[in-house]
């Protein structure tokens, strides 16, 4: 039978200790508690406490309930709105953008997969950027489509049930199917023919400087965050507004690369950049720059494939990130591969593909040996970022897997 001393040495939260105290010594029909019973009680309670606690920045690291926390995982950009699958006849579909809502089973399967590969974090553009087409959260200025929240809500629910955290950018710098700053410009009659950054019309700056457009964007943010308080921003003037709406959420500076003039902005918690291909020198320079202001850094996207001969090896790239975790102020807090796809659920015989050359399909029998080697390396890295060790084996995944309504892994 467990003693009070044993429980104290386990450093249980007082709320959990109070819950189990009546069971320590037999009462009536209740027998004494055993270690196995205690573990079965404590594990789900501890998981629920963690899920209901905020991640916060403390200097150059992220924290959860007083302990360092890391944010490695994957980009799963299609959770709110899909562009890679044509749905059955009669389902919502917008042919000009090939846009449709992903099935709930497809969302559930990718959450199970993320858990299997050791991820803690999802970055999903379409959970926060959804404007300008009939299936969007905001199809037209000031017009909101509540149906669009079905997939967003299921994604948020399933992420929580699987113990995953969400990063949701709130606007896109490009003109993709899910929308972005060009839609807000078009809403106000400013039409820019190309989103190519090398030849952009100077009028694109109206998104940042035109008071009416800035307010339009803030109204959209408010509508979105009052449904689901997510995290992420790409716009200078909106950071304080986000902190006002959701003061305990972290804000990531979405600039492509680190803008040195942003380093001292107090409402930025995390800086980030993209790596196509992985570049060790660029990574170390970024870490040093963010360390100079005692904040945190996240690798927001990177090419995982090892197909580019100019790339630093993925292992050496990971070594830099992992070695920093023994530092009391690691600065770099994780990395998010681009990008994860699984089956076309409910059809578990077809894997969904995205044609950019960076699609990671876990468990696909058609994967090359190189792909599976890289995926195994990714999985080992993600677990190592959680201070756990796994071998090179890639566990099989059921399709779509459990809905995780009651899991606490």
Coordinates of C-alpha atoms in Angstrom, one line a residue:
X1 CA 0.0 0.0 0.0
X2 CA 1.3 3.5 -0.8
X3 CA 2.2 5.9 1.9
X4 CA 1.9 9.7 2.2
X5 CA 5.7 9.9 1.9
X6 CA 5.6 8.0 -1.4
X7 CA 3.0 10.3 -2.7
X8 CA 4.9 13.4 -1.6
X9 CA 8.0 12.1 -3.3
X10 CA 6.0 11.8 -6.5
X11 CA 5.4 15.6 -6.3
X12 CA 1.7 15.3 -7.2
X13 CA -0.3 18.5 -7.7
X14 CA -2.3 19.3 -4.6
X15 CA -5.6 18.9 -6.5
X16 CA -4.7 15.3 -7.5
X17 CA -3.5 14.5 -4.0
X18 CA -6.8 15.8 -2.5
X19 CA -8.8 13.6 -4.9
X20 CA -7.0 10.4 -4.1
X21 CA -6.5 10.9 -0.3
X22 CA -9.8 9.3 0.7
X23 CA -8.7 6.1 -1.1
X24 CA -5.3 5.7 0.7
X25 CA -6.8 3.7 3.5
X26 CA -9.7 1.4 3.1
X27 CA -13.1 2.9 3.7
X28 CA -16.1 0.6 3.8
X29 CA -16.1 -1.3 0.6
X30 CA -13.1 0.5 -0.8
X31 CA -9.8 -1.3 -0.6
X32 CA -6.4 0.4 -0.2
X33 CA -5.0 2.1 -3.3
X34 CA -2.2 0.4 -5.2
X35 CA 0.5 1.8 -7.4
X36 CA -1.3 0.6 -10.5
X37 CA -4.6 2.2 -9.4
X38 CA -2.8 5.4 -8.6
X39 CA -1.2 5.5 -12.0
X40 CA -4.5 4.9 -13.7
X41 CA -6.0 7.8 -11.7
X42 CA -3.2 10.3 -12.0
X43 CA -2.3 9.9 -15.7
X44 CA -5.5 11.1 -17.3
X45 CA -5.9 13.9 -14.6
X46 CA -2.4 15.1 -15.2
X47 CA -3.0 15.1 -19.0
X48 CA -6.2 17.1 -18.5
X49 CA -4.4 19.6 -16.4
X50 CA -1.7 20.0 -19.1
X51 CA -4.3 20.4 -21.8
X52 CA -6.1 23.1 -19.9
X53 CA -2.9 25.0 -19.2
X54 CA -1.3 27.7 -21.4
X55 CA 2.1 27.5 -23.0
X56 CA 4.0 30.6 -22.0
X57 CA 7.3 32.3 -22.8
X58 CA 9.9 32.7 -20.1
X59 CA 12.9 34.4 -21.5
X60 CA 14.4 32.3 -24.2
X61 CA 12.3 29.2 -23.7
X62 CA 8.7 28.1 -23.7
X63 CA 7.2 26.7 -20.5
X64 CA 4.2 24.5 -19.5
X65 CA 3.3 24.3 -15.8
X66 CA 6.7 25.3 -14.7
X67 CA 8.6 22.9 -17.0
X68 CA 10.4 23.6 -20.4
X69 CA 8.2 22.8 -23.4
X70 CA 9.2 22.3 -27.0
X71 CA 7.1 22.8 -30.1
X72 CA 8.2 20.3 -32.8
X73 CA 5.7 18.9 -35.3
X74 CA 4.3 19.4 -38.8
X75 CA 2.6 21.8 -41.1
X76 CA -0.9 20.4 -41.9
X77 CA -2.2 23.4 -43.8
X78 CA -5.4 21.8 -45.1
X79 CA -7.3 21.1 -41.8
X80 CA -9.8 23.9 -42.3
X81 CA -10.1 23.9 -46.1
X82 CA -8.7 21.4 -48.6
X83 CA -7.5 21.9 -52.2
X84 CA -6.2 18.4 -53.0
X85 CA -9.4 16.2 -53.0
X86 CA -12.5 16.5 -55.1
X87 CA -15.4 15.5 -52.8
X88 CA -18.4 13.3 -53.8
X89 CA -21.2 14.9 -55.7
X90 CA -23.4 17.0 -53.5
X91 CA -20.7 18.0 -51.0
X92 CA -19.6 21.6 -50.7
X93 CA -17.1 22.3 -53.5
X94 CA -15.7 25.4 -55.2
X95 CA -14.2 24.4 -58.6
X96 CA -12.2 27.5 -59.4
X97 CA -9.9 26.8 -56.4
X98 CA -10.6 23.1 -56.1
X99 CA -11.7 23.9 -52.6
X100 CA -13.6 21.6 -50.3
X101 CA -13.9 20.7 -46.6
X102 CA -11.7 17.8 -45.5
X103 CA -13.7 14.9 -44.0
X104 CA -13.7 14.6 -40.2
X105 CA -12.1 11.2 -40.5
X106 CA -9.2 12.6 -42.5
X107 CA -8.6 15.2 -39.8
X108 CA -8.7 12.5 -37.1
X109 CA -6.3 10.3 -38.9
X110 CA -3.7 13.0 -39.2
X111 CA -4.0 13.7 -35.5
X112 CA -3.4 10.1 -34.7
X113 CA -0.4 10.1 -37.1
X114 CA 1.1 13.2 -35.4
X115 CA 0.8 11.5 -32.1
X116 CA 2.5 8.4 -33.5
X117 CA 5.5 10.4 -34.8
X118 CA 6.0 12.2 -31.5
X119 CA 4.7 15.6 -32.6
X120 CA 3.5 18.2 -30.1
X121 CA 2.5 21.0 -32.5
X122 CA 0.5 21.6 -35.7
X123 CA 0.8 24.6 -37.9
X124 CA -2.3 24.9 -40.1
X125 CA -2.8 27.9 -42.3
X126 CA -6.5 27.2 -43.0
X127 CA -7.4 27.2 -39.4
X128 CA -6.7 31.0 -39.4
X129 CA -6.5 32.1 -43.0
X130 CA -9.9 31.6 -44.6
X131 CA -11.2 34.5 -46.7
X132 CA -12.4 35.2 -50.2
X133 CA -14.2 32.1 -51.6
X134 CA -17.7 30.7 -50.9
X135 CA -16.4 28.0 -48.5
X136 CA -14.2 30.4 -46.4
X137 CA -14.9 31.7 -42.9
X138 CA -15.3 35.1 -44.5
X139 CA -16.3 34.7 -48.2
X140 CA -16.9 38.5 -48.6
X141 CA -16.1 41.5 -46.5
X142 CA -18.1 41.3 -43.2
X143 CA -20.0 38.2 -44.4
X144 CA -19.3 35.1 -42.2
X145 CA -19.9 31.4 -43.1
X146 CA -20.6 29.4 -40.0
X147 CA -20.3 26.1 -41.9
X148 CA -16.6 26.8 -42.3
X149 CA -16.2 26.4 -38.5
X150 CA -17.2 22.7 -38.6
X151 CA -13.8 21.5 -39.8
X152 CA -12.0 24.1 -37.8
X153 CA -13.9 23.1 -34.6
X154 CA -13.3 19.4 -35.2
X155 CA -9.6 20.1 -35.7
X156 CA -9.3 22.1 -32.5
X157 CA -11.2 19.4 -30.6
X158 CA -9.1 16.5 -32.0
X159 CA -5.9 18.4 -31.4
X160 CA -6.8 18.8 -27.8
X161 CA -7.8 15.2 -27.4
X162 CA -4.4 14.1 -28.9
X163 CA -2.5 16.5 -26.7
X164 CA -1.4 18.7 -29.6
X165 CA -1.0 22.5 -29.7
X166 CA -2.0 24.6 -32.7
X167 CA -0.3 27.5 -34.5
X168 CA -2.7 29.2 -36.9
X169 CA -1.4 32.0 -39.1
X170 CA -4.0 34.7 -39.5
X171 CA -3.1 36.0 -43.0
X172 CA -1.0 34.8 -45.9
X173 CA 1.6 36.8 -47.9
X174 CA 0.6 35.0 -51.1
X175 CA -2.6 34.6 -53.1
X176 CA -3.5 31.0 -52.4
X177 CA -6.9 29.3 -52.4
X178 CA -7.5 29.9 -48.7
X179 CA -7.0 33.7 -49.0
X180 CA -4.7 36.3 -47.6
X181 CA -3.8 39.9 -47.7
X182 CA -4.7 40.2 -51.4
X183 CA -8.3 39.4 -50.6
X184 CA -8.5 42.2 -48.1
X185 CA -7.1 44.5 -50.7
X186 CA -9.6 43.4 -53.3
X187 CA -12.4 43.8 -50.8
X188 CA -11.6 47.5 -50.9
X189 CA -11.1 47.7 -54.7
X190 CA -7.3 47.4 -54.8
X191 CA -6.5 44.7 -57.4
X192 CA -2.9 43.6 -57.7
X193 CA -2.3 41.2 -60.6
X194 CA 0.6 39.2 -59.1
X195 CA 1.7 38.0 -55.6
X196 CA 5.3 37.6 -56.9
X197 CA 7.3 39.4 -54.3
X198 CA 9.9 40.4 -56.9
X199 CA 7.4 42.6 -58.8
X200 CA 4.8 43.6 -56.4
X201 CA 2.8 46.8 -56.9
X202 CA 3.6 49.3 -54.1
X203 CA -0.2 49.4 -53.4
X204 CA 0.2 46.1 -51.6
X205 CA 1.5 48.2 -48.6
X206 CA -2.1 49.4 -48.3
X207 CA -2.8 46.2 -46.4
X208 CA -0.5 47.5 -43.6
X209 CA -1.1 51.3 -43.8
X210 CA -4.7 51.8 -44.9
X211 CA -6.7 52.3 -41.7
X212 CA -9.9 51.0 -43.3
X213 CA -8.2 47.8 -44.4
X214 CA -6.4 47.3 -41.1
X215 CA -9.8 47.6 -39.4
X216 CA -11.3 45.1 -41.8
X217 CA -8.6 42.6 -40.8
X218 CA -9.0 43.3 -37.1
X219 CA -12.7 42.6 -37.4
X220 CA -11.9 39.3 -39.1
X221 CA -9.5 38.4 -36.4
X222 CA -12.0 39.2 -33.7
X223 CA -14.7 37.0 -35.3
X224 CA -12.2 34.1 -35.6
X225 CA -10.7 34.4 -32.1
X226 CA -14.0 34.7 -30.4
X227 CA -14.8 31.2 -31.8
X228 CA -11.4 29.6 -31.2
X229 CA -8.5 31.5 -29.5
X230 CA -5.6 30.2 -31.6
X231 CA -2.2 31.7 -32.1
X232 CA -0.2 33.5 -34.8
X233 CA 0.1 36.8 -36.7
X234 CA 1.9 38.2 -39.7
X235 CA 0.9 41.9 -39.3
X236 CA 2.6 44.5 -37.3
X237 CA -0.4 46.5 -36.1
X238 CA -2.4 43.5 -35.2
X239 CA -0.2 42.0 -32.5
X240 CA -1.4 44.2 -29.7
X241 CA -5.0 43.6 -30.8
X242 CA -4.4 39.8 -30.6
X243 CA -3.0 40.2 -27.1
X244 CA -6.0 42.2 -26.2
X245 CA -8.4 39.5 -27.4
X246 CA -6.4 36.6 -26.1
X247 CA -3.8 37.8 -23.6
X248 CA -2.4 34.4 -22.7
X249 CA -1.8 33.3 -26.3
X250 CA 1.6 33.5 -27.9
X251 CA 2.2 35.6 -31.0
X252 CA 4.7 34.6 -33.7
X253 CA 6.2 37.1 -36.0
X254 CA 5.4 35.8 -39.4
X255 CA 8.0 37.8 -41.4
X256 CA 9.9 35.6 -43.8
X257 CA 13.2 35.7 -42.1
X258 CA 14.0 37.8 -39.0
X259 CA 13.3 41.5 -39.4
X260 CA 15.8 43.2 -37.0
X261 CA 13.5 46.1 -36.5
X262 CA 11.0 43.7 -34.9
X263 CA 13.3 42.3 -32.3
X264 CA 12.3 44.7 -29.6
X265 CA 8.5 44.6 -30.1
X266 CA 7.2 43.5 -26.8
X267 CA 4.1 41.7 -28.1
X268 CA 6.2 39.2 -30.2
X269 CA 6.9 36.0 -28.3
X270 CA 8.4 33.9 -31.0
X271 CA 10.4 34.6 -34.2
X272 CA 10.5 32.1 -37.1
X273 CA 11.9 31.4 -40.5
X274 CA 11.6 28.8 -43.3
X275 CA 14.4 26.6 -44.6
X276 CA 14.3 25.5 -48.2
X277 CA 16.7 23.8 -48.0
X278 CA 17.9 23.2 -44.4
X279 CA 20.9 25.4 -43.8
X280 CA 22.9 25.0 -40.6
X281 CA 24.7 28.3 -40.9
X282 CA 21.5 30.2 -41.4
X283 CA 19.9 28.4 -38.4
X284 CA 22.8 29.2 -36.1
X285 CA 22.8 32.9 -37.2
X286 CA 19.1 33.1 -36.5
X287 CA 19.4 31.6 -33.1
X288 CA 22.2 34.0 -32.1
X289 CA 20.1 37.0 -33.3
X290 CA 17.0 36.0 -31.3
X291 CA 19.2 35.1 -28.3
X292 CA 20.4 38.7 -28.2
X293 CA 16.9 39.8 -27.2
X294 CA 16.2 36.8 -24.9
X295 CA 13.3 35.5 -26.9
X296 CA 12.4 32.2 -28.6
X297 CA 12.8 30.9 -32.2
X298 CA 10.8 28.3 -34.2
X299 CA 11.7 26.7 -37.5
X300 CA 8.3 27.3 -39.1
X301 CA 8.8 25.2 -42.3
X302 CA 11.6 23.1 -43.8
X303 CA 12.3 20.7 -46.6
X304 CA 12.7 17.2 -44.9
X305 CA 13.3 15.2 -48.1
X306 CA 17.1 15.2 -48.5
X307 CA 16.5 15.7 -52.3
X308 CA 18.5 18.9 -52.5
X309 CA 22.3 18.3 -52.7
X310 CA 22.9 21.8 -51.4
X311 CA 21.0 21.1 -48.1
X312 CA 22.6 20.5 -44.7
X313 CA 21.8 17.0 -43.7
X314 CA 18.6 16.7 -41.7
X315 CA 20.5 15.0 -38.9
X316 CA 23.0 17.8 -38.6
X317 CA 20.2 20.3 -38.7
X318 CA 18.4 18.5 -35.9
X319 CA 21.6 18.2 -33.9
X320 CA 21.8 22.0 -33.6
X321 CA 18.2 22.2 -32.3
X322 CA 18.6 19.2 -30.0
X323 CA 21.9 20.3 -28.5
X324 CA 20.3 23.7 -27.5
X325 CA 17.8 22.0 -25.3
X326 CA 20.3 21.3 -22.5
X327 CA 20.9 25.1 -22.3
X328 CA 18.8 26.8 -19.6
X329 CA 17.8 29.3 -22.4
X330 CA 17.6 27.1 -25.5
X331 CA 16.2 29.9 -27.7
X332 CA 15.2 27.5 -30.5
X333 CA 12.1 25.7 -29.2
X334 CA 11.2 23.4 -32.1
X335 CA 10.7 22.8 -35.8
X336 CA 7.7 22.1 -38.1
X337 CA 8.3 20.0 -41.2
X338 CA 6.5 20.8 -44.5
X339 CA 4.1 19.1 -44.9
X340 CA 2.0 16.1 -43.7
X341 CA -0.7 14.2 -45.7
X342 CA -2.3 10.8 -45.0
X343 CA -5.3 9.0 -46.6
X344 CA -8.3 10.3 -48.5
X345 CA -10.5 9.1 -45.6
X346 CA -13.0 7.3 -45.8
X347 CA -11.0 5.8 -48.6
X348 CA -8.1 4.2 -46.8
X349 CA -6.6 2.9 -50.0
X350 CA -5.6 6.2 -51.5
X351 CA -3.0 8.7 -50.1
X352 CA -3.6 12.3 -50.7
X353 CA -0.7 14.1 -52.5
X354 CA 0.3 17.7 -52.8
X355 CA 2.5 18.4 -55.8
X356 CA 5.1 20.7 -54.3
X357 CA 7.6 17.9 -53.8
X358 CA 7.5 18.0 -50.0
X359 CA 4.6 15.8 -49.2
X360 CA 5.2 13.4 -46.3
X361 CA 2.9 10.4 -46.4
X362 CA 3.5 8.3 -43.3
X363 CA 3.1 4.6 -43.9
X364 CA 2.6 4.8 -47.6
X365 CA 3.9 1.5 -49.2
X366 CA 5.0 3.5 -52.2
X367 CA 7.5 5.5 -50.1
X368 CA 11.1 5.2 -51.2
X369 CA 13.8 3.8 -48.9
X370 CA 15.1 7.4 -48.6
X371 CA 11.8 8.8 -47.7
X372 CA 11.3 6.2 -44.9
X373 CA 14.8 6.8 -43.6
X374 CA 14.0 10.5 -43.4
X375 CA 10.6 9.8 -41.7
X376 CA 12.3 7.6 -39.2
X377 CA 14.8 10.3 -38.4
X378 CA 12.0 12.8 -38.0
X379 CA 10.2 10.5 -35.6
X380 CA 13.3 9.9 -33.4
X381 CA 13.9 13.7 -33.4
X382 CA 10.4 14.6 -32.3
X383 CA 10.5 12.1 -29.4
X384 CA 14.0 13.3 -28.4
X385 CA 12.6 16.9 -28.2
X386 CA 10.2 15.4 -25.6
X387 CA 13.1 13.7 -23.8
X388 CA 12.0 10.3 -25.0
X389 CA 13.9 7.7 -27.0
X390 CA 12.5 5.6 -29.8
X391 CA 14.3 3.4 -32.3
X392 CA 14.2 3.6 -36.1
X393 CA 11.0 1.4 -36.3
X394 CA 8.0 3.0 -37.9
X395 CA 4.8 1.7 -36.2
X396 CA 1.9 0.9 -38.5
X397 CA -1.1 3.2 -38.3
X398 CA -4.7 2.2 -38.6
X399 CA -6.9 4.3 -40.9
X400 CA -8.5 6.5 -39.7
X401 CA -7.7 5.2 -36.2
X402 CA -9.5 6.1 -32.9
X403 CA -11.4 9.3 -32.6
X404 CA -9.5 10.0 -29.3
X405 CA -12.6 11.1 -27.5
X406 CA -11.3 9.6 -24.3
X407 CA -7.5 9.2 -24.9
X408 CA -4.9 10.9 -22.8
X409 CA -1.6 9.9 -24.5

